[in-house]
mmCIF file of N, CA and C in Angstrom:
data_model
loop_
_atom_site.group_PDB
_atom_site.id
_atom_site.type_symbol
_atom_site.label_atom_id
_atom_site.label_comp_id
_atom_site.label_asym_id
_atom_site.label_seq_id
_atom_site.Cartn_x
_atom_site.Cartn_y
_atom_site.Cartn_z
ATOM 1 N N MET R 21 96.332 110.199 102.502
ATOM 2 C CA MET R 21 96.703 109.781 101.053
ATOM 3 C C MET R 21 97.237 108.535 100.900
ATOM 4 N N ARG R 22 97.356 107.819 100.098
ATOM 5 C CA ARG R 22 97.462 106.304 99.732
ATOM 6 C C ARG R 22 98.478 106.255 98.740
ATOM 7 N N ILE R 23 99.709 105.231 99.290
ATOM 8 C CA ILE R 23 100.625 104.828 98.151
ATOM 9 C C ILE R 23 100.736 103.999 98.400
ATOM 10 N N GLN R 24 101.212 103.288 97.325
ATOM 11 C CA GLN R 24 102.135 101.797 96.829
ATOM 12 C C GLN R 24 103.488 101.799 97.699
ATOM 13 N N LEU R 25 103.631 100.952 98.629
ATOM 14 C CA LEU R 25 105.291 101.288 98.986
ATOM 15 C C LEU R 25 104.929 99.456 98.666
ATOM 16 N N ASN R 26 105.924 99.289 98.154
ATOM 17 C CA ASN R 26 106.679 98.101 97.375
ATOM 18 C C ASN R 26 106.167 97.384 97.348
ATOM 19 N N GLY R 27 105.046 97.775 96.662
ATOM 20 C CA GLY R 27 104.118 96.992 96.276
ATOM 21 C C GLY R 27 102.756 96.996 97.140
ATOM 22 N N GLU R 28 103.176 97.560 97.920
ATOM 23 C CA GLU R 28 101.561 97.426 99.443
ATOM 24 C C GLU R 28 101.270 98.743 99.599
ATOM 25 N N PRO R 29 99.851 98.915 99.556
ATOM 26 C CA PRO R 29 99.701 100.326 100.162
ATOM 27 C C PRO R 29 100.207 100.377 101.142
ATOM 28 N N PHE R 30 99.800 101.891 101.146
ATOM 29 C CA PHE R 30 100.203 102.808 102.803
ATOM 30 C C PHE R 30 100.030 104.346 102.991
ATOM 31 N N GLU R 31 99.240 104.294 104.262
ATOM 32 C CA GLU R 31 99.003 105.952 104.199
ATOM 33 C C GLU R 31 99.763 106.882 104.881
ATOM 34 N N LEU R 32 99.788 107.586 104.147
ATOM 35 C CA LEU R 32 100.744 109.050 104.444
ATOM 36 C C LEU R 32 99.399 110.186 104.687
ATOM 37 N N PRO R 33 100.094 111.586 105.463
ATOM 38 C CA PRO R 33 99.483 113.245 105.457
ATOM 39 C C PRO R 33 99.485 112.894 103.934
ATOM 40 N N ASP R 34 98.245 114.340 103.949
ATOM 41 C CA ASP R 34 98.739 114.844 102.576
ATOM 42 C C ASP R 34 99.866 115.772 102.788
ATOM 43 N N GLY R 35 100.887 115.490 101.080
ATOM 44 C CA GLY R 35 102.042 116.347 101.198
ATOM 45 C C GLY R 35 103.250 115.984 101.531
ATOM 46 N N GLU R 36 103.351 114.552 102.464
ATOM 47 C CA GLU R 36 104.180 113.798 102.474
ATOM 48 C C GLU R 36 105.515 113.903 101.672
ATOM 49 N N THR R 37 106.753 114.471 101.858
ATOM 50 C CA THR R 37 108.063 114.317 101.144
ATOM 51 C C THR R 37 108.577 112.427 101.345
ATOM 52 N N VAL R 38 109.445 112.290 100.038
ATOM 53 C CA VAL R 38 110.595 111.039 100.054
ATOM 54 C C VAL R 38 111.199 111.455 101.725
ATOM 55 N N ALA R 39 111.508 112.667 101.844
ATOM 56 C CA ALA R 39 112.734 112.407 102.891
ATOM 57 C C ALA R 39 111.970 112.133 104.578
ATOM 58 N N ALA R 40 110.566 112.544 104.531
ATOM 59 C CA ALA R 40 109.835 112.863 105.270
ATOM 60 C C ALA R 40 109.360 110.798 105.517
ATOM 61 N N LEU R 41 108.485 110.256 104.413
ATOM 62 C CA LEU R 41 108.307 108.686 103.850
ATOM 63 C C LEU R 41 109.962 108.044 104.961
ATOM 64 N N LEU R 42 110.777 108.097 104.605
ATOM 65 C CA LEU R 42 112.533 107.510 104.300
ATOM 66 C C LEU R 42 112.519 107.709 106.330
ATOM 67 N N THR R 43 111.923 108.729 106.695
ATOM 68 C CA THR R 43 111.974 109.229 107.968
ATOM 69 C C THR R 43 110.658 108.279 109.269
ATOM 70 N N ARG R 44 109.859 108.272 108.476
ATOM 71 C CA ARG R 44 108.623 107.378 109.163
ATOM 72 C C ARG R 44 109.096 105.864 108.770
ATOM 73 N N LEU R 45 110.190 105.774 108.033
ATOM 74 C CA LEU R 45 110.680 104.253 108.101
ATOM 75 C C LEU R 45 111.960 103.415 108.236
ATOM 76 N N ASP R 46 112.073 104.734 109.589
ATOM 77 C CA ASP R 46 113.451 105.278 110.119
ATOM 78 C C ASP R 46 114.695 104.048 109.264
ATOM 79 N N LEU R 47 114.764 105.117 108.114
ATOM 80 C CA LEU R 47 115.734 104.776 106.777
ATOM 81 C C LEU R 47 116.944 105.825 107.051
ATOM 82 N N THR R 48 116.316 107.274 107.541
ATOM 83 C CA THR R 48 116.754 108.542 107.239
ATOM 84 C C THR R 48 118.503 107.859 107.385
ATOM 85 N N GLY R 49 119.514 108.493 106.668
ATOM 86 C CA GLY R 49 120.691 107.974 106.655
ATOM 87 C C GLY R 49 121.687 106.669 106.274
ATOM 88 N N ARG R 50 120.618 106.404 106.041
ATOM 89 C CA ARG R 50 121.013 104.421 105.218
ATOM 90 C C ARG R 50 120.963 105.493 104.263
ATOM 91 N N ARG R 51 121.688 103.623 103.520
ATOM 92 C CA ARG R 51 122.360 103.516 101.815
ATOM 93 C C ARG R 51 120.815 102.735 101.401
ATOM 94 N N VAL R 52 119.782 104.030 101.273
ATOM 95 C CA VAL R 52 118.796 103.246 99.845
ATOM 96 C C VAL R 52 118.676 103.923 98.899
ATOM 97 N N ALA R 53 117.746 103.244 97.991
ATOM 98 C CA ALA R 53 117.794 103.655 96.639
ATOM 99 C C ALA R 53 116.243 104.135 96.775
ATOM 100 N N VAL R 54 115.969 105.353 95.997
ATOM 101 C CA VAL R 54 114.568 105.406 95.919
ATOM 102 C C VAL R 54 114.002 105.837 94.694
ATOM 103 N N GLU R 55 113.016 104.808 93.993
ATOM 104 C CA GLU R 55 112.178 104.792 93.089
ATOM 105 C C GLU R 55 110.863 105.412 92.985
ATOM 106 N N LEU R 56 110.403 106.450 92.704
ATOM 107 C CA LEU R 56 109.030 107.115 92.173
ATOM 108 C C LEU R 56 108.447 107.045 91.294
ATOM 109 N N ASN R 57 107.507 106.196 90.968
ATOM 110 C CA ASN R 57 106.695 106.018 89.335
ATOM 111 C C ASN R 57 107.597 105.707 88.800
ATOM 112 N N GLN R 58 108.935 104.842 88.947
ATOM 113 C CA GLN R 58 109.548 104.302 87.756
ATOM 114 C C GLN R 58 110.772 105.099 87.800
ATOM 115 N N ASP R 59 111.391 106.006 88.383
ATOM 116 C CA ASP R 59 112.110 106.812 88.049
ATOM 117 C C ASP R 59 112.696 107.298 89.934
ATOM 118 N N ILE R 60 114.153 107.220 89.294
ATOM 119 C CA ILE R 60 114.680 107.026 90.023
ATOM 120 C C ILE R 60 115.057 108.727 90.835
ATOM 121 N N VAL R 61 114.798 108.697 91.880
ATOM 122 C CA VAL R 61 114.941 110.099 92.960
ATOM 123 C C VAL R 61 116.082 110.088 93.865
ATOM 124 N N PRO R 62 117.237 110.690 93.532
ATOM 125 C CA PRO R 62 118.085 111.074 93.732
ATOM 126 C C PRO R 62 118.558 111.709 95.015
ATOM 127 N N ARG R 63 118.896 111.754 96.332
ATOM 128 C CA ARG R 63 119.663 111.666 97.434
ATOM 129 C C ARG R 63 118.835 113.362 97.600
ATOM 130 N N SER R 64 119.657 113.830 97.069
ATOM 131 C CA SER R 64 119.512 115.583 96.638
ATOM 132 C C SER R 64 118.010 116.066 97.130
ATOM 133 N N GLN R 65 117.322 115.215 96.331
ATOM 134 C CA GLN R 65 116.164 115.582 95.967
ATOM 135 C C GLN R 65 114.675 115.080 96.799
ATOM 136 N N HIS R 66 115.496 114.141 97.695
ATOM 137 C CA HIS R 66 114.602 113.616 98.796
ATOM 138 C C HIS R 66 113.599 114.654 99.654
ATOM 139 N N GLU R 67 114.611 115.976 100.226
ATOM 140 C CA GLU R 67 113.733 116.887 100.629
ATOM 141 C C GLU R 67 112.953 117.374 99.843
ATOM 142 N N GLY R 68 112.781 117.900 98.827
ATOM 143 C CA GLY R 68 111.884 118.927 97.533
ATOM 144 C C GLY R 68 110.705 117.279 96.962
ATOM 145 N N THR R 69 111.128 116.209 97.473
ATOM 146 C CA THR R 69 109.957 115.510 96.315
ATOM 147 C C THR R 69 109.434 115.237 97.180
ATOM 148 N N ALA R 70 107.941 115.932 96.571
ATOM 149 C CA ALA R 70 106.299 115.750 97.539
ATOM 150 C C ALA R 70 106.080 114.249 97.195
ATOM 151 N N LEU R 71 104.864 113.699 97.208
ATOM 152 C CA LEU R 71 104.442 112.770 96.997
ATOM 153 C C LEU R 71 102.752 112.864 97.124
ATOM 154 N N SER R 72 102.218 112.600 96.174
ATOM 155 C CA SER R 72 101.378 112.632 95.752
ATOM 156 C C SER R 72 100.375 110.886 95.491
ATOM 157 N N ASP R 73 98.349 111.058 96.032
ATOM 158 C CA ASP R 73 97.857 109.804 96.232
ATOM 159 C C ASP R 73 98.372 109.338 94.776
ATOM 160 N N GLY R 74 98.413 107.998 95.423
ATOM 161 C CA GLY R 74 98.457 106.818 94.122
ATOM 162 C C GLY R 74 99.655 106.395 93.646
ATOM 163 N N ASP R 75 100.838 107.827 94.388
ATOM 164 C CA ASP R 75 102.114 107.172 93.391
ATOM 165 C C ASP R 75 102.626 105.763 93.894
ATOM 166 N N GLN R 76 103.765 105.119 92.995
ATOM 167 C CA GLN R 76 104.355 104.191 93.097
ATOM 168 C C GLN R 76 105.884 104.352 93.476
ATOM 169 N N VAL R 77 106.071 103.732 94.678
ATOM 170 C CA VAL R 77 107.079 104.236 95.755
ATOM 171 C C VAL R 77 107.810 102.904 96.089
ATOM 172 N N GLU R 78 109.555 102.607 95.716
ATOM 173 C CA GLU R 78 110.172 101.485 95.975
ATOM 174 C C GLU R 78 111.374 102.192 96.433
ATOM 175 N N VAL R 79 111.705 101.173 97.527
ATOM 176 C CA VAL R 79 112.721 101.828 98.723
ATOM 177 C C VAL R 79 113.561 100.358 98.386
ATOM 178 N N VAL R 80 114.777 100.018 98.085
ATOM 179 C CA VAL R 80 115.945 99.590 97.460
ATOM 180 C C VAL R 80 116.872 99.338 98.782
ATOM 181 N N HIS R 81 117.123 98.850 100.126
ATOM 182 C CA HIS R 81 118.711 99.200 100.677
ATOM 183 C C HIS R 81 120.008 98.569 99.812
ATOM 184 N N ALA R 82 120.411 99.631 99.968
ATOM 185 C CA ALA R 82 121.762 99.216 98.984
ATOM 186 C C ALA R 82 122.660 98.042 99.582
ATOM 187 N N ILE R 83 123.317 97.117 99.312
ATOM 188 C CA ILE R 83 124.174 96.101 100.056
ATOM 189 C C ILE R 83 125.285 96.602 99.347
ATOM 190 N N GLY R 84 126.492 96.594 100.067
ATOM 191 C CA GLY R 84 127.626 96.307 100.096
ATOM 192 C C GLY R 84 127.893 95.206 99.287
ATOM 193 N N GLY R 85 129.111 94.952 99.319
ATOM 194 C CA GLY R 85 129.624 93.519 98.455
ATOM 195 C C GLY R 85 131.589 93.739 98.455
ATOM 196 N N GLY R 86 131.670 92.543 97.591
ATOM 197 C CA GLY R 86 132.987 92.385 97.586
ATOM 198 C C GLY R 86 133.744 91.830 96.581
#
């Protein structure tokens, strides 16, 4: 399937989850925010949220500061 990842085309196997995408991007355990079709996906739902062909996904790295 083909999704848009941060505005760029990205190919994935059918049925991939948000968690699997983060693993593929080597972002597991990192502080990131994931937006799927303009809705934030809470970390607790990454494993159970399947992606579909044509989805728009934004992955943003959280940056700490003070």
